[in-house]
mmCIF file of C-alpha atoms and ligand atoms in Angstrom:
data_model
loop_
_atom_site.group_PDB
_atom_site.id
_atom_site.type_symbol
_atom_site.label_atom_id
_atom_site.label_comp_id
_atom_site.label_asym_id
_atom_site.label_seq_id
_atom_site.Cartn_x
_atom_site.Cartn_y
_atom_site.Cartn_z
ATOM 1 C CA MET C 1 101.441 68.034 92.083
ATOM 2 C CA ALA C 2 104.696 68.946 90.361
ATOM 3 C CA LYS C 3 104.226 71.985 88.169
ATOM 4 C CA LYS C 4 105.915 72.684 84.876
ATOM 5 C CA ILE C 5 106.628 76.358 84.383
ATOM 6 C CA THR C 6 107.670 78.598 81.561
ATOM 7 C CA LEU C 7 109.229 81.704 83.090
ATOM 8 C CA LEU C 8 109.498 84.852 80.987
ATOM 9 C CA GLY C 9 111.858 87.506 82.374
ATOM 10 C CA SER C 10 113.845 84.939 84.357
ATOM 11 C CA THR C 11 116.909 87.078 85.168
ATOM 12 C CA GLY C 12 115.019 90.054 86.645
ATOM 13 C CA SER C 13 113.925 90.538 90.235
ATOM 14 C CA ILE C 14 110.602 88.646 89.897
ATOM 15 C CA GLY C 15 112.245 85.998 87.719
ATOM 16 C CA THR C 16 114.988 85.109 90.198
ATOM 17 C CA GLN C 17 112.506 85.061 93.098
ATOM 18 C CA SER C 18 110.228 82.795 91.034
ATOM 19 C CA LEU C 19 113.148 80.394 90.684
ATOM 20 C CA ASP C 20 113.595 80.483 94.496
ATOM 21 C CA VAL C 21 110.018 79.219 94.748
ATOM 22 C CA ALA C 22 110.568 76.623 92.000
ATOM 23 C CA ARG C 23 113.748 75.419 93.720
ATOM 24 C CA MET C 24 111.991 75.018 97.075
ATOM 25 C CA HIS C 25 109.126 72.974 95.650
ATOM 26 C CA GLY C 26 111.015 71.094 92.957
ATOM 27 C CA TYR C 27 109.011 72.579 90.086
ATOM 28 C CA GLU C 28 110.193 71.711 86.622
ATOM 29 C CA ILE C 29 111.216 74.634 84.407
ATOM 30 C CA PHE C 30 110.146 73.965 80.813
ATOM 31 C CA GLY C 31 111.234 77.304 79.342
ATOM 32 C CA LEU C 32 113.182 80.410 80.325
ATOM 33 C CA ALA C 33 113.242 83.775 78.575
ATOM 34 C CA ALA C 34 115.388 86.803 79.295
ATOM 35 C CA ASN C 35 116.359 90.032 77.612
ATOM 36 C CA SER C 36 120.178 90.113 77.710
ATOM 37 C CA SER C 37 121.705 88.833 80.990
ATOM 38 C CA VAL C 38 123.697 85.933 79.532
ATOM 39 C CA GLU C 39 125.744 85.107 82.646
ATOM 40 C CA LYS C 40 122.674 84.804 84.876
ATOM 41 C CA LEU C 41 120.875 82.820 82.195
ATOM 42 C CA LEU C 42 123.763 80.365 81.905
ATOM 43 C CA ALA C 43 123.668 79.757 85.659
ATOM 44 C CA GLN C 44 119.897 79.211 85.505
ATOM 45 C CA ILE C 45 120.247 76.786 82.579
ATOM 46 C CA GLY C 46 122.912 74.873 84.523
ATOM 47 C CA GLU C 47 120.645 74.547 87.558
ATOM 48 C CA PHE C 48 117.160 74.088 86.074
ATOM 49 C CA HIS C 49 117.863 72.416 82.698
ATOM 50 C CA PRO C 50 115.028 74.046 80.724
ATOM 51 C CA ARG C 51 114.074 72.467 77.387
ATOM 52 C CA VAL C 52 113.797 75.833 75.619
ATOM 53 C CA VAL C 53 115.448 79.237 76.201
ATOM 54 C CA ALA C 54 114.506 82.471 74.457
ATOM 55 C CA VAL C 55 116.701 85.590 74.411
ATOM 56 C CA ALA C 56 115.297 88.927 73.250
ATOM 57 C CA ASP C 57 118.540 90.767 72.524
ATOM 58 C CA PRO C 58 120.248 89.445 69.326
ATOM 59 C CA ASP C 59 123.822 90.012 70.595
ATOM 60 C CA ALA C 60 123.025 88.272 73.866
ATOM 61 C CA TYR C 61 121.502 85.408 71.876
ATOM 62 C CA ASP C 62 124.763 85.000 69.939
ATOM 63 C CA ARG C 63 126.815 85.007 73.144
ATOM 64 C CA LEU C 64 124.550 82.416 74.758
ATOM 65 C CA GLU C 65 124.624 80.224 71.672
ATOM 66 C CA ALA C 66 128.438 80.354 71.632
ATOM 67 C CA ALA C 67 128.641 79.582 75.365
ATOM 68 C CA LEU C 68 126.383 76.533 74.976
ATOM 69 C CA ALA C 69 128.029 75.202 71.789
ATOM 70 C CA GLY C 70 128.790 71.508 72.177
ATOM 71 C CA ALA C 71 127.022 71.173 75.538
ATOM 72 C CA ALA C 72 125.419 67.741 75.868
ATOM 73 C CA ASP C 73 122.005 68.783 77.202
ATOM 74 C CA ALA C 74 121.845 72.300 75.734
ATOM 75 C CA PRO C 75 118.292 73.684 75.443
ATOM 76 C CA ARG C 76 116.694 74.653 72.177
ATOM 77 C CA LEU C 77 117.349 78.389 71.654
ATOM 78 C CA LEU C 78 114.901 80.974 70.320
ATOM 79 C CA LYS C 79 115.728 84.563 69.349
ATOM 80 C CA GLY C 80 114.077 87.942 69.712
ATOM 81 C CA ALA C 81 110.569 89.034 70.689
ATOM 82 C CA GLU C 82 109.236 86.425 68.239
ATOM 83 C CA GLY C 83 111.205 83.754 70.093
ATOM 84 C CA ILE C 84 109.662 84.763 73.408
ATOM 85 C CA ARG C 85 106.161 84.613 71.888
ATOM 86 C CA THR C 86 106.927 81.178 70.444
ATOM 87 C CA LEU C 87 108.125 79.932 73.822
ATOM 88 C CA ALA C 88 105.061 81.371 75.590
ATOM 89 C CA ALA C 89 102.812 79.361 73.248
ATOM 90 C CA MET C 90 104.690 76.040 73.475
ATOM 91 C CA ASP C 91 103.112 72.941 74.995
ATOM 92 C CA GLY C 92 105.051 71.487 77.894
ATOM 93 C CA ALA C 93 104.260 74.039 80.623
ATOM 94 C CA ASP C 94 101.234 74.023 82.953
ATOM 95 C CA VAL C 95 101.572 77.738 83.578
ATOM 96 C CA VAL C 96 103.390 80.657 81.969
ATOM 97 C CA LEU C 97 104.739 83.186 84.467
ATOM 98 C CA ASN C 98 105.216 86.490 82.658
ATOM 99 C CA ALA C 99 107.684 88.778 84.463
ATOM 100 C CA VAL C 100 108.825 90.698 81.392
ATOM 101 C CA VAL C 101 109.195 94.450 82.044
ATOM 102 C CA GLY C 102 107.044 96.887 80.076
ATOM 103 C CA ILE C 103 104.718 96.674 77.080
ATOM 104 C CA ALA C 104 107.077 94.064 75.599
ATOM 105 C CA GLY C 105 105.196 91.585 77.807
ATOM 106 C CA LEU C 106 101.816 92.033 76.117
ATOM 107 C CA ALA C 107 102.430 89.870 73.040
ATOM 108 C CA ALA C 108 103.824 87.060 75.195
ATOM 109 C CA SER C 109 100.799 87.202 77.523
ATOM 110 C CA LEU C 110 98.434 86.935 74.549
ATOM 111 C CA ALA C 111 100.470 84.067 73.049
ATOM 112 C CA ALA C 112 100.322 82.150 76.338
ATOM 113 C CA ILE C 113 96.558 82.637 76.727
ATOM 114 C CA GLU C 114 95.704 81.915 73.074
ATOM 115 C CA SER C 115 97.597 78.607 73.293
ATOM 116 C CA GLY C 116 95.494 77.615 76.317
ATOM 117 C CA HIS C 117 97.954 78.223 79.172
ATOM 118 C CA ASP C 118 97.138 79.570 82.584
ATOM 119 C CA LEU C 119 98.952 82.881 82.947
ATOM 120 C CA ALA C 120 100.629 84.019 86.174
ATOM 121 C CA LEU C 121 100.907 87.711 85.447
ATOM 122 C CA ALA C 122 103.653 89.907 86.888
ATOM 123 C CA ASN C 123 103.732 92.091 83.754
ATOM 124 C CA LYS C 124 101.129 94.710 84.697
ATOM 125 C CA GLU C 125 101.558 96.436 81.345
ATOM 126 C CA SER C 126 99.746 93.530 79.634
ATOM 127 C CA LEU C 127 96.496 94.649 81.278
ATOM 128 C CA VAL C 128 97.290 98.369 81.244
ATOM 129 C CA THR C 129 98.005 98.543 77.519
ATOM 130 C CA GLY C 130 95.825 95.723 76.213
ATOM 131 C CA GLY C 131 93.294 95.067 78.987
ATOM 132 C CA HIS C 132 90.369 94.301 76.752
ATOM 133 C CA LEU C 133 92.425 92.035 74.443
ATOM 134 C CA VAL C 134 93.824 90.081 77.402
ATOM 135 C CA THR C 135 90.539 89.704 79.313
ATOM 136 C CA ASP C 136 88.630 88.773 76.133
ATOM 137 C CA ALA C 137 91.215 86.090 75.331
ATOM 138 C CA VAL C 138 91.078 84.721 78.907
ATOM 139 C CA ARG C 139 87.271 84.413 78.687
ATOM 140 C CA ARG C 140 87.371 82.853 75.217
ATOM 141 C CA LYS C 141 90.033 80.306 76.142
ATOM 142 C CA GLY C 142 88.724 79.557 79.643
ATOM 143 C CA VAL C 143 92.214 79.829 81.200
ATOM 144 C CA HIS C 144 93.121 81.277 84.590
ATOM 145 C CA LEU C 145 94.674 84.706 84.965
ATOM 146 C CA LEU C 146 96.603 84.624 88.253
ATOM 147 C CA PRO C 147 97.904 87.961 89.544
ATOM 148 C CA VAL C 148 101.501 88.081 90.793
ATOM 149 C CA ASP C 149 101.704 91.781 91.645
ATOM 150 C CA SER C 150 101.621 91.799 95.479
ATOM 151 C CA GLU C 151 98.587 94.110 95.717
ATOM 152 C CA HIS C 152 96.546 92.177 93.175
ATOM 153 C CA SER C 153 97.512 88.865 94.717
ATOM 154 C CA ALA C 154 96.310 90.277 98.048
ATOM 155 C CA ILE C 155 92.959 91.306 96.545
ATOM 156 C CA PHE C 156 92.662 87.946 94.783
ATOM 157 C CA GLN C 157 93.382 86.156 98.079
ATOM 158 C CA CYS C 158 90.707 88.236 99.838
ATOM 159 C CA LEU C 159 88.146 87.239 97.181
ATOM 160 C CA GLN C 160 88.494 83.458 97.403
ATOM 161 C CA ASP C 161 85.124 83.127 99.138
ATOM 162 C CA ALA C 162 82.824 83.224 96.100
ATOM 163 C CA HIS C 163 79.772 84.340 98.097
ATOM 164 C CA SER C 164 81.557 87.380 99.510
ATOM 165 C CA ALA C 165 83.256 88.135 96.210
ATOM 166 C CA LYS C 166 79.825 88.782 94.670
ATOM 167 C CA ARG C 167 79.325 91.538 97.298
ATOM 168 C CA LEU C 168 82.605 93.355 96.652
ATOM 169 C CA THR C 169 82.005 97.120 96.864
ATOM 170 C CA LYS C 170 85.465 98.613 97.157
ATOM 171 C CA ILE C 171 89.129 97.800 96.692
ATOM 172 C CA LEU C 172 91.675 99.335 99.066
ATOM 173 C CA LEU C 173 94.870 99.330 97.026
ATOM 174 C CA THR C 174 97.813 99.931 99.329
ATOM 175 C CA ALA C 175 100.884 101.958 98.391
ATOM 176 C CA SER C 176 104.174 102.347 100.244
ATOM 177 C CA GLY C 177 104.317 105.954 99.028
ATOM 178 C CA GLY C 178 107.829 105.375 97.709
ATOM 179 C CA PRO C 179 111.043 107.183 98.719
ATOM 180 C CA PHE C 180 109.587 110.685 98.229
ATOM 181 C CA PHE C 181 106.434 110.322 100.308
ATOM 182 C CA GLY C 182 105.415 113.609 101.976
ATOM 183 C CA MET C 183 107.566 115.785 99.702
ATOM 184 C CA LYS C 184 106.203 118.700 97.695
ATOM 185 C CA ARG C 185 106.982 119.750 94.153
ATOM 186 C CA GLU C 186 109.795 122.160 95.133
ATOM 187 C CA GLU C 187 111.735 119.339 96.786
ATOM 188 C CA LEU C 188 111.034 116.868 93.990
ATOM 189 C CA ALA C 189 112.222 119.136 91.185
ATOM 190 C CA GLY C 190 115.911 118.392 91.799
ATOM 191 C CA LYS C 191 115.618 114.643 92.457
ATOM 192 C CA LYS C 192 117.966 112.434 90.462
ATOM 193 C CA LYS C 193 117.858 108.744 89.653
ATOM 194 C CA GLU C 194 120.179 107.972 92.611
ATOM 195 C CA ASP C 195 117.549 109.409 94.997
ATOM 196 C CA ALA C 196 114.619 107.720 93.263
ATOM 197 C CA LEU C 197 116.268 104.298 93.197
ATOM 198 C CA LYS C 198 116.276 104.050 97.013
ATOM 199 C CA HIS C 199 113.019 102.264 97.810
ATOM 200 C CA PRO C 200 112.175 101.922 101.522
ATOM 201 C CA ASN C 201 110.644 98.408 101.512
ATOM 202 C CA TRP C 202 110.845 96.512 98.246
ATOM 203 C CA ASN C 203 113.915 95.386 96.346
ATOM 204 C CA MET C 204 112.956 95.711 92.657
ATOM 205 C CA GLY C 205 114.302 96.519 89.202
ATOM 206 C CA ALA C 206 115.156 100.120 88.163
ATOM 207 C CA LYS C 207 112.058 100.774 86.013
ATOM 208 C CA ILE C 208 109.534 99.786 88.687
ATOM 209 C CA THR C 209 111.528 101.557 91.416
ATOM 210 C CA ILE C 210 111.290 104.854 89.500
ATOM 211 C CA ASP C 211 107.585 104.124 88.890
ATOM 212 C CA SER C 212 107.227 103.650 92.629
ATOM 213 C CA ALA C 213 108.871 107.024 93.337
ATOM 214 C CA THR C 214 106.547 108.852 90.888
ATOM 215 C CA LEU C 215 103.472 106.811 92.004
ATOM 216 C CA MET C 216 103.078 105.793 88.340
ATOM 217 C CA ASN C 217 103.353 102.225 89.604
ATOM 218 C CA LYS C 218 100.244 102.758 91.742
ATOM 219 C CA GLY C 219 98.447 104.322 88.801
ATOM 220 C CA LEU C 220 99.296 101.307 86.614
ATOM 221 C CA GLU C 221 98.153 99.021 89.426
ATOM 222 C CA LEU C 222 94.856 100.872 89.726
ATOM 223 C CA ILE C 223 94.227 100.251 86.013
ATOM 224 C CA GLU C 224 95.311 96.618 86.444
ATOM 225 C CA ALA C 225 92.870 96.241 89.374
ATOM 226 C CA VAL C 226 89.964 97.638 87.339
ATOM 227 C CA TRP C 227 90.610 95.004 84.635
ATOM 228 C CA LEU C 228 91.184 92.112 87.045
ATOM 229 C CA PHE C 229 88.339 92.700 89.487
ATOM 230 C CA GLY C 230 85.725 94.561 87.466
ATOM 231 C CA LEU C 231 85.107 97.568 89.730
ATOM 232 C CA PRO C 232 85.114 101.082 88.289
ATOM 233 C CA GLU C 233 88.056 103.389 89.033
ATOM 234 C CA ASP C 234 86.134 105.376 91.660
ATOM 235 C CA ARG C 235 85.666 102.176 93.724
ATOM 236 C CA VAL C 236 89.424 101.670 94.019
ATOM 237 C CA GLN C 237 90.868 103.720 96.857
ATOM 238 C CA ILE C 238 94.623 104.202 97.186
ATOM 239 C CA VAL C 239 95.709 103.794 100.817
ATOM 240 C CA VAL C 240 99.273 104.718 101.753
ATOM 241 C CA GLN C 241 100.584 101.994 104.084
ATOM 242 C CA ARG C 242 104.198 102.929 104.679
ATOM 243 C CA GLU C 243 105.358 99.599 106.105
ATOM 244 C CA SER C 244 104.164 97.540 103.077
ATOM 245 C CA VAL C 245 102.735 94.913 105.425
ATOM 246 C CA ILE C 246 99.096 95.202 104.352
ATOM 247 C CA HIS C 247 99.355 94.280 100.689
ATOM 248 C CA SER C 248 95.795 95.437 99.903
ATOM 249 C CA ALA C 249 92.266 94.916 101.184
ATOM 250 C CA VAL C 250 88.688 94.608 99.964
ATOM 251 C CA GLN C 251 85.431 95.930 101.341
ATOM 252 C CA PHE C 252 82.073 94.177 101.009
ATOM 253 C CA ALA C 253 78.450 95.335 100.998
ATOM 254 C CA ASP C 254 78.274 95.182 104.813
ATOM 255 C CA ASN C 255 81.375 97.430 105.118
ATOM 256 C CA SER C 256 83.467 94.538 106.363
ATOM 257 C CA VAL C 257 87.071 94.909 105.282
ATOM 258 C CA ILE C 258 89.322 91.903 104.680
ATOM 259 C CA ALA C 259 93.032 92.461 104.149
ATOM 260 C CA GLN C 260 95.994 90.263 103.284
ATOM 261 C CA LEU C 261 99.171 90.824 105.337
ATOM 262 C CA GLY C 262 102.690 89.472 105.217
ATOM 263 C CA VAL C 263 106.330 90.497 105.049
ATOM 264 C CA PRO C 264 107.160 92.510 101.909
ATOM 265 C CA ASP C 265 108.583 89.530 100.029
ATOM 266 C CA MET C 266 107.459 88.867 96.450
ATOM 267 C CA ARG C 267 107.975 85.144 96.851
ATOM 268 C CA ILE C 268 104.643 84.957 98.700
ATOM 269 C CA PRO C 269 102.474 86.316 95.846
ATOM 270 C CA ILE C 270 104.611 84.526 93.227
ATOM 271 C CA GLN C 271 104.113 81.228 95.013
ATOM 272 C CA TYR C 272 100.379 81.787 95.510
ATOM 273 C CA ALA C 273 99.950 82.266 91.761
ATOM 274 C CA LEU C 274 101.734 78.937 91.225
ATOM 275 C CA THR C 275 100.014 76.922 93.986
ATOM 276 C CA TRP C 276 96.521 78.464 93.789
ATOM 277 C CA PRO C 277 94.043 77.432 95.096
ATOM 278 C CA ASP C 278 96.361 75.578 97.476
ATOM 279 C CA ARG C 279 98.937 77.038 99.871
ATOM 280 C CA LEU C 280 102.365 75.541 100.589
ATOM 281 C CA PRO C 281 105.239 76.475 102.935
ATOM 282 C CA SER C 282 107.054 79.577 101.676
ATOM 283 C CA PRO C 283 110.718 80.553 101.412
ATOM 284 C CA ALA C 284 109.619 83.956 102.838
ATOM 285 C CA PRO C 285 109.773 84.472 106.619
ATOM 286 C CA GLU C 286 106.648 84.873 108.756
ATOM 287 C CA LEU C 287 105.392 88.289 109.823
ATOM 288 C CA ASP C 288 106.687 89.177 113.304
ATOM 289 C CA PHE C 289 103.931 91.201 114.968
ATOM 290 C CA ALA C 290 105.997 91.735 118.129
ATOM 291 C CA ALA C 291 108.667 93.523 116.078
ATOM 292 C CA LEU C 292 106.112 95.319 113.929
ATOM 293 C CA LYS C 293 104.475 97.301 116.787
ATOM 294 C CA HIS C 294 102.316 99.544 114.581
ATOM 295 C CA LEU C 295 100.910 100.092 111.108
ATOM 296 C CA SER C 296 100.460 103.593 109.662
ATOM 297 C CA PHE C 297 98.053 104.920 107.054
ATOM 298 C CA ASP C 298 97.911 108.044 104.932
ATOM 299 C CA VAL C 299 96.465 109.377 101.689
ATOM 300 C CA ALA C 300 98.241 109.679 98.342
ATOM 301 C CA ASP C 301 99.038 113.207 97.174
ATOM 302 C CA GLU C 302 97.791 113.316 93.579
ATOM 303 C CA GLU C 303 98.411 117.055 93.270
ATOM 304 C CA THR C 304 102.127 116.438 93.732
ATOM 305 C CA PHE C 305 102.402 113.026 92.083
ATOM 306 C CA ARG C 306 100.737 113.723 88.755
ATOM 307 C CA CYS C 307 101.377 110.265 87.309
ATOM 308 C CA LEU C 308 98.723 108.853 89.619
ATOM 309 C CA ALA C 309 96.217 111.541 88.615
ATOM 310 C CA ALA C 310 97.042 110.905 84.939
ATOM 311 C CA CYS C 311 96.413 107.166 85.263
ATOM 312 C CA LYS C 312 93.012 107.792 86.871
ATOM 313 C CA LYS C 313 92.161 110.145 84.032
ATOM 314 C CA ALA C 314 93.331 107.527 81.532
ATOM 315 C CA ILE C 315 91.170 104.676 82.835
ATOM 316 C CA ARG C 316 88.156 107.016 82.962
ATOM 317 C CA LYS C 317 88.765 107.963 79.318
ATOM 318 C CA GLY C 318 89.097 104.288 78.445
ATOM 319 C CA GLY C 319 90.184 102.777 75.129
ATOM 320 C CA LEU C 320 93.879 103.280 74.553
ATOM 321 C CA ALA C 321 94.373 106.145 77.035
ATOM 322 C CA PRO C 322 96.051 103.833 79.590
ATOM 323 C CA CYS C 323 98.294 102.482 76.823
ATOM 324 C CA ALA C 324 99.301 106.061 75.961
ATOM 325 C CA ALA C 325 100.024 106.847 79.617
ATOM 326 C CA ASN C 326 102.173 103.729 79.882
ATOM 327 C CA GLY C 327 104.086 104.423 76.647
ATOM 328 C CA ALA C 328 104.798 108.012 77.676
ATOM 329 C CA ASN C 329 105.974 106.805 81.072
ATOM 330 C CA GLU C 330 108.268 104.115 79.649
ATOM 331 C CA GLU C 331 109.905 106.694 77.395
ATOM 332 C CA ALA C 332 110.098 109.359 80.126
ATOM 333 C CA VAL C 333 111.643 106.924 82.648
ATOM 334 C CA ARG C 334 114.208 105.880 80.052
ATOM 335 C CA LEU C 335 115.172 109.542 79.588
ATOM 336 C CA PHE C 336 115.163 110.200 83.356
ATOM 337 C CA LEU C 337 117.530 107.255 83.917
ATOM 338 C CA GLN C 338 119.843 108.900 81.358
ATOM 339 C CA ASP C 339 119.644 112.233 83.281
ATOM 340 C CA LYS C 340 117.997 113.853 80.234
ATOM 341 C CA ILE C 341 114.814 115.024 81.987
ATOM 342 C CA GLY C 342 113.918 115.988 85.543
ATOM 343 C CA PHE C 343 111.825 113.995 87.996
ATOM 344 C CA LEU C 344 108.722 116.180 87.661
ATOM 345 C CA ASP C 345 108.908 116.008 83.862
ATOM 346 C CA ILE C 346 107.799 112.370 84.033
ATOM 347 C CA GLY C 347 104.385 113.314 85.445
ATOM 348 C CA ARG C 348 104.061 116.328 83.158
ATOM 349 C CA LEU C 349 104.668 114.175 80.067
ATOM 350 C CA VAL C 350 102.388 111.319 81.118
ATOM 351 C CA GLU C 351 99.549 113.715 81.907
ATOM 352 C CA GLY C 352 100.239 115.629 78.696
ATOM 353 C CA VAL C 353 99.768 112.597 76.486
ATOM 354 C CA VAL C 354 96.582 111.515 78.289
ATOM 355 C CA ASP C 355 95.146 115.026 77.760
ATOM 356 C CA SER C 356 96.223 115.153 74.107
ATOM 357 C CA GLU C 357 93.459 112.964 72.565
ATOM 358 C CA ALA C 358 90.017 111.458 73.186
ATOM 359 C CA PHE C 359 91.242 107.816 72.992
ATOM 360 C CA GLY C 360 87.913 105.986 73.610
ATOM 361 C CA GLY C 361 86.637 102.863 71.868
ATOM 362 C CA ASP C 362 87.706 99.345 70.957
ATOM 363 C CA TYR C 363 91.158 98.562 69.607
ATOM 364 C CA THR C 364 93.259 95.859 67.983
ATOM 365 C CA LEU C 365 96.777 94.731 68.905
ATOM 366 C CA GLN C 366 98.136 96.850 66.052
ATOM 367 C CA ASP C 367 96.330 99.875 67.517
ATOM 368 C CA VAL C 368 98.144 99.206 70.811
ATOM 369 C CA TRP C 369 101.567 99.272 69.095
ATOM 370 C CA ASP C 370 100.618 102.427 67.177
ATOM 371 C CA CYS C 371 99.382 104.188 70.309
ATOM 372 C CA ASP C 372 102.523 103.199 72.209
ATOM 373 C CA ALA C 373 104.710 104.615 69.432
ATOM 374 C CA MET C 374 102.625 107.815 69.348
ATOM 375 C CA ALA C 375 103.022 108.266 73.115
ATOM 376 C CA ARG C 376 106.801 107.808 72.962
ATOM 377 C CA ALA C 377 107.010 110.291 70.092
ATOM 378 C CA TYR C 378 104.870 112.746 72.085
ATOM 379 C CA VAL C 379 107.384 112.570 74.937
ATOM 380 C CA ARG C 380 110.376 113.195 72.668
ATOM 381 C CA ALA C 381 108.555 116.145 71.064
ATOM 382 C CA HIS C 382 107.631 117.772 74.409
ATOM 383 C CA LEU C 383 110.890 117.699 76.388
HETATM 384 MG MG1 MG G 401 102.824 96.070 93.245
#
């Protein structure tokens, strides 16, 4: 069946790989949204002919509008964060794939769900910052929440047998360990963005690559897994799997472990979210076991990589603590990428904000924005 997709974050790493999948299977693109990459967006519009395009950045919107002036089949254009929310809610797509980076993705996720769309979720911050709002809305609307993050797709794939899924006892969330695996604090203190941006296995955007180096990404994924699969934090074990071939595994009541393996290529989990429950041929290559030879395992060093410890603390505290951890991290990574703080400061600041308040209890969307702003202000006040 031909799918119609609205793709949010179309010019980023997940967005362009999603379009590889769409191209291969002839999926129709109803809507595209991007932050500011006008040139890439123009090429995508030329190839996929979306009906609607939303641009977050106002200057980029003006440039795109000027570039499309007079074009015969120009899409309808929407501006700003409001425009992206409007697009996410529009009829015309079977599924909304949200690959926006950061907490900016939360409002779009909620708009997609509230308007009755299935949501293919690559924006982990939607669940980290607003987990109870998102999961409540999914239940109320009866839509599907399809994980795109490779680890969560792996877990989801391992849980397709409903009988076994009821007997899930543990999640084994794999981690590559990032570029600084095995290093201690003394070595990490002097690391710059150039060092952190060299990821061994995955080709990703700058924000998530830094998060991978600090292990914040794994902390965010742990929180995401708790929301998606309903196990408490202490039943999610982080397993370092340096080759990124085992994308995660689950354990059942009988201590059987089922894992999902494949080459580290995001087009596999992206496609599964779009074809679920079916499987189709993939643009990604097959796993070559003869070349692979061995798989290695290790444990994550939470004493050194404090972001991971802070995220565990945050999900145990509950309420808006994960939102605070995420907001502090987004601000700290921004400052690190500007060479304004050191590598170890990121973990110090994220842990600091989690420790700064009690955080528990229910919250509204406005509370999420307020907590995010508080966490960013905390970071700027504690440099
Ligand atoms: Mg991941």
